[in-house]
XYZ file of C-alpha atoms in Angstrom:
280
model
C 0.105 -0.064 -0.281
C 1.488 3.635 -0.275
C -0.291 6.972 0.969
C -1.361 10.181 -0.042
C -2.616 13.084 0.619
C -6.402 12.554 0.789
C -8.393 15.636 -0.494
C -9.901 16.003 2.999
C -7.093 16.629 5.464
C -6.346 12.930 6.136
C -4.297 10.189 4.753
C -5.701 8.256 1.942
C -3.955 4.588 1.262
C -4.056 3.291 -2.160
C -3.714 0.269 -3.620
C -0.317 -0.783 -5.609
C -1.879 -3.321 -7.709
C -5.277 -4.708 -8.348
C -4.722 -7.385 -6.101
C -5.532 -5.579 -2.747
C -8.141 -2.954 -4.678
C -12.021 -1.981 -4.882
C -14.546 -5.085 -5.934
C -14.214 -4.926 -9.490
C -15.724 -6.381 -12.265
C -15.462 -7.505 -15.933
C -18.264 -6.992 -18.789
C -19.344 -10.236 -18.613
C -20.434 -9.653 -14.903
C -23.123 -6.323 -15.713
C -25.479 -7.079 -13.082
C -23.673 -6.864 -10.532
C -21.293 -4.574 -11.748
C -25.069 -2.650 -11.677
C -25.595 -3.342 -8.951
C -22.674 -2.535 -7.447
C -22.994 1.051 -8.864
C -26.134 1.976 -7.664
C -25.141 0.955 -3.828
C -21.779 3.129 -4.081
C -21.962 5.631 -6.596
C -19.386 4.040 -8.618
C -18.223 0.969 -10.459
C -14.518 -0.218 -12.015
C -14.710 -2.027 -15.144
C -11.442 -3.840 -16.044
C -9.903 -5.030 -19.405
C -12.877 -3.068 -21.016
C -11.092 -0.876 -23.566
C -8.758 -3.180 -26.146
C -4.976 -2.239 -25.040
C -4.499 -2.081 -28.396
C -7.208 1.006 -28.540
C -5.087 3.188 -26.199
C -2.065 2.297 -27.374
C -3.446 4.330 -30.422
C -4.359 7.345 -28.420
C -0.848 7.816 -27.110
C 1.037 7.242 -29.771
C -1.392 9.892 -32.025
C -1.388 12.161 -29.098
C 2.321 12.078 -29.224
C 2.736 12.466 -33.433
C 0.092 14.284 -33.222
C -0.960 16.746 -30.646
C 2.445 17.404 -28.372
C 4.097 18.813 -31.307
C 1.299 21.052 -32.810
C 1.913 24.870 -32.779
C -1.532 25.928 -32.655
C -4.227 26.844 -29.899
C -6.606 23.743 -29.407
C -9.573 24.037 -26.715
C -8.808 22.735 -23.685
C -10.313 21.937 -20.254
C -10.457 25.754 -18.898
C -13.135 26.627 -21.910
C -10.308 28.198 -23.867
C -8.363 27.522 -26.971
C -4.492 27.229 -25.232
C -1.651 26.290 -27.314
C 0.344 23.363 -25.420
C 2.367 23.686 -22.342
C 3.930 21.205 -20.189
C 5.974 20.529 -17.651
C 10.125 19.654 -17.110
C 8.751 16.160 -17.687
C 7.185 16.713 -21.396
C 4.021 16.019 -19.944
C 0.867 17.995 -21.029
C -0.044 20.332 -18.650
C -3.216 21.905 -19.760
C -5.673 19.321 -20.765
C -7.695 18.870 -23.647
C -11.751 19.461 -24.072
C -13.890 18.198 -27.678
C -11.114 19.508 -29.575
C -13.035 17.554 -32.479
C -15.019 20.178 -32.738
C -12.781 22.684 -34.357
C -9.759 21.131 -34.853
C -10.142 17.008 -36.354
C -8.558 18.529 -39.537
C -5.166 19.530 -37.711
C -4.723 16.414 -36.340
C -6.951 13.741 -37.627
C -5.177 10.367 -36.567
C -5.450 11.558 -32.568
C -9.304 12.586 -33.149
C -10.725 9.266 -34.820
C -8.301 7.258 -32.218
C -9.796 9.257 -29.076
C -13.399 8.955 -30.259
C -12.992 5.078 -31.754
C -12.072 5.015 -27.531
C -15.454 6.793 -25.893
C -17.137 4.723 -28.721
C -16.462 1.887 -28.181
C -18.830 -0.841 -28.503
C -17.686 -1.992 -25.430
C -18.231 1.241 -23.355
C -21.058 1.138 -25.283
C -22.315 -1.679 -23.834
C -21.937 -1.061 -20.281
C -23.733 2.349 -20.917
C -27.114 0.945 -22.335
C -27.138 -2.022 -20.406
C -27.079 1.099 -17.060
C -28.674 3.277 -18.224
C -31.483 1.062 -19.850
C -31.851 3.198 -22.606
C -29.488 4.730 -26.048
C -27.206 7.085 -24.461
C -25.133 10.747 -25.522
C -21.721 11.749 -24.814
C -21.935 15.013 -23.529
C -18.134 15.738 -22.887
C -14.745 14.320 -22.986
C -11.465 15.580 -21.589
C -7.776 13.574 -22.165
C -5.623 14.463 -19.217
C -2.115 13.365 -19.493
C -0.162 15.796 -16.768
C -2.049 15.978 -13.244
C -3.762 19.485 -12.531
C -5.371 18.185 -8.864
C -8.932 18.341 -8.631
C -10.422 19.352 -5.689
C -14.027 17.242 -4.210
C -17.173 17.774 -6.009
C -19.727 16.568 -7.732
C -21.040 17.018 -11.505
C -24.434 17.121 -11.842
C -24.933 20.297 -10.501
C -22.754 21.337 -13.646
C -25.307 20.655 -16.229
C -28.533 21.730 -17.959
C -31.558 22.406 -15.455
C -33.984 20.140 -17.634
C -31.342 17.363 -16.814
C -32.339 15.250 -13.625
C -30.201 14.804 -10.900
C -27.919 11.211 -11.123
C -28.669 11.607 -15.209
C -25.375 11.721 -16.022
C -22.123 9.536 -15.901
C -18.413 10.155 -15.225
C -15.884 7.180 -16.774
C -12.193 7.515 -16.520
C -10.415 5.524 -19.266
C -7.107 4.966 -18.479
C -4.805 4.974 -21.528
C -2.189 3.728 -20.089
C -1.190 1.750 -16.173
C -1.309 4.108 -13.749
C 1.615 5.038 -11.926
C 0.227 5.222 -7.633
C 2.000 8.543 -7.489
C 1.104 10.045 -10.394
C -2.396 11.666 -9.713
C -4.873 8.962 -9.150
C -8.871 9.979 -9.551
C -10.512 9.271 -6.195
C -14.133 8.645 -5.381
C -15.851 8.734 -2.044
C -18.189 5.521 -2.083
C -21.831 6.373 -1.245
C -21.783 10.248 -0.755
C -24.357 10.202 -4.309
C -26.915 9.186 -1.933
C -27.434 13.326 -0.558
C -28.670 15.564 -2.131
C -25.638 18.320 -2.338
C -27.466 21.264 -3.639
C -30.166 20.885 -0.718
C -26.256 20.815 1.520
C -24.680 23.905 -0.716
C -27.402 25.983 -0.312
C -27.998 25.240 3.545
C -24.312 27.051 3.658
C -25.445 29.807 1.917
C -23.629 28.078 -1.589
C -26.104 29.306 -4.487
C -26.388 26.522 -6.878
C -25.356 28.862 -9.907
C -22.261 29.363 -9.056
C -21.477 26.212 -8.157
C -17.709 26.106 -8.723
C -14.871 23.406 -7.029
C -12.257 25.449 -5.735
C -14.642 27.872 -3.977
C -14.344 27.705 -0.569
C -17.572 27.374 0.332
C -18.005 24.565 -0.980
C -15.059 22.978 0.134
C -16.388 23.500 3.910
C -19.564 21.970 2.365
C -18.085 18.542 1.159
C -15.452 18.186 4.152
C -17.645 18.776 7.095
C -20.164 16.427 5.249
C -17.545 13.580 5.570
C -16.685 13.916 8.249
C -20.295 13.976 9.290
C -20.487 10.799 7.044
C -17.822 8.591 7.981
C -17.373 8.701 4.429
C -13.733 6.837 3.652
C -12.460 7.899 0.156
C -10.909 4.954 -1.972
C -8.446 5.781 -5.681
C -8.636 2.502 -7.618
C -5.546 1.571 -9.153
C -5.571 1.547 -12.937
C -4.290 0.164 -15.983
C -4.989 0.621 -19.493
C -8.395 -0.097 -20.385
C -9.439 0.029 -17.066
C -12.563 2.002 -16.480
C -14.043 3.711 -13.767
C -17.546 4.841 -14.363
C -19.128 7.064 -11.170
C -22.521 8.738 -10.382
C -22.983 12.410 -11.321
C -24.088 13.019 -7.717
C -20.805 11.041 -6.683
C -18.174 12.822 -4.813
C -14.588 12.704 -6.617
C -11.048 14.473 -7.761
C -8.247 13.444 -7.836
C -4.972 12.930 -5.677
C -1.937 15.237 -4.897
C 0.861 13.878 -7.538
C 3.424 12.614 -5.788
C 5.777 11.204 -8.925
C 5.504 13.713 -11.020
C 7.651 12.447 -13.677
C 5.373 9.557 -14.450
C 1.683 10.788 -16.628
C -1.391 9.329 -16.250
C -2.738 9.125 -19.429
C -6.127 8.968 -19.517
C -9.453 10.386 -20.940
C -12.433 11.313 -19.028
C -16.155 11.723 -20.461
C -19.886 12.463 -19.634
C -22.533 10.279 -20.991
C -25.754 11.543 -20.855
C -29.634 8.446 -20.292
C -32.148 11.554 -21.795
C -32.950 10.031 -25.203
C -29.724 10.397 -26.183
C -27.809 8.931 -29.142
C -23.938 7.421 -28.628
C -21.883 9.903 -30.063
C -20.964 8.321 -34.202
C -17.929 6.410 -34.081
C -15.161 7.122 -36.505
C -15.337 6.460 -40.365
C -12.306 4.195 -40.796
């Protein structure tokens, strides 16, 4: 076991490998996986995406994105040029680059969409939702920006029901334990964060993960509920799904010389369609 700072002032123990990890499932175990998801607000599915698909994304990312000199859409909501840390890892994560840049980085966009529209992932999501699904947004991380604890459900349109959105973290490589793993607070999806934040004087329409009111409210909630944070180990092709109500974030990086190349995406059950796969 390795230790890292938990986002709420305590130590969190993270497993070195899958042998000592949280319960995980295979695609063949969808019934049990869904029951675990409903009870805990997240589930880990191993080997869902073929490793060769993950390798193709990393290869085209290195060949097309990293040398690209122009601006690309980022998680900040702005178009920016690449920024790298001292180890050469991309700091400003990409976001939905197919909307503006497919012509400039065509192999990369096709490889990313091949992962996000992969039949294995599609089948799991449709089995969970019991409906067609739509992909709303996606990001690609290489370095870890350290995300504070938050839940996603309040960032979507007002006509979306609470819990209607599911997040997915797809590991594109074996994620080192010190590279800033994603963490979740199991069963935190059972609490109405909108009411909690309103009682703390934080209007829902102004919610931000970095807002001090929200951070204090989440810290108090975690303490009062006695929730334990978990940061599962993920290898290339593993997928962690979490409910939009589940409190989550990313741990601080203790091994900055290791990347955590991964895709995150959000999917909705609002009668939508899965994004059309790229044409080969």
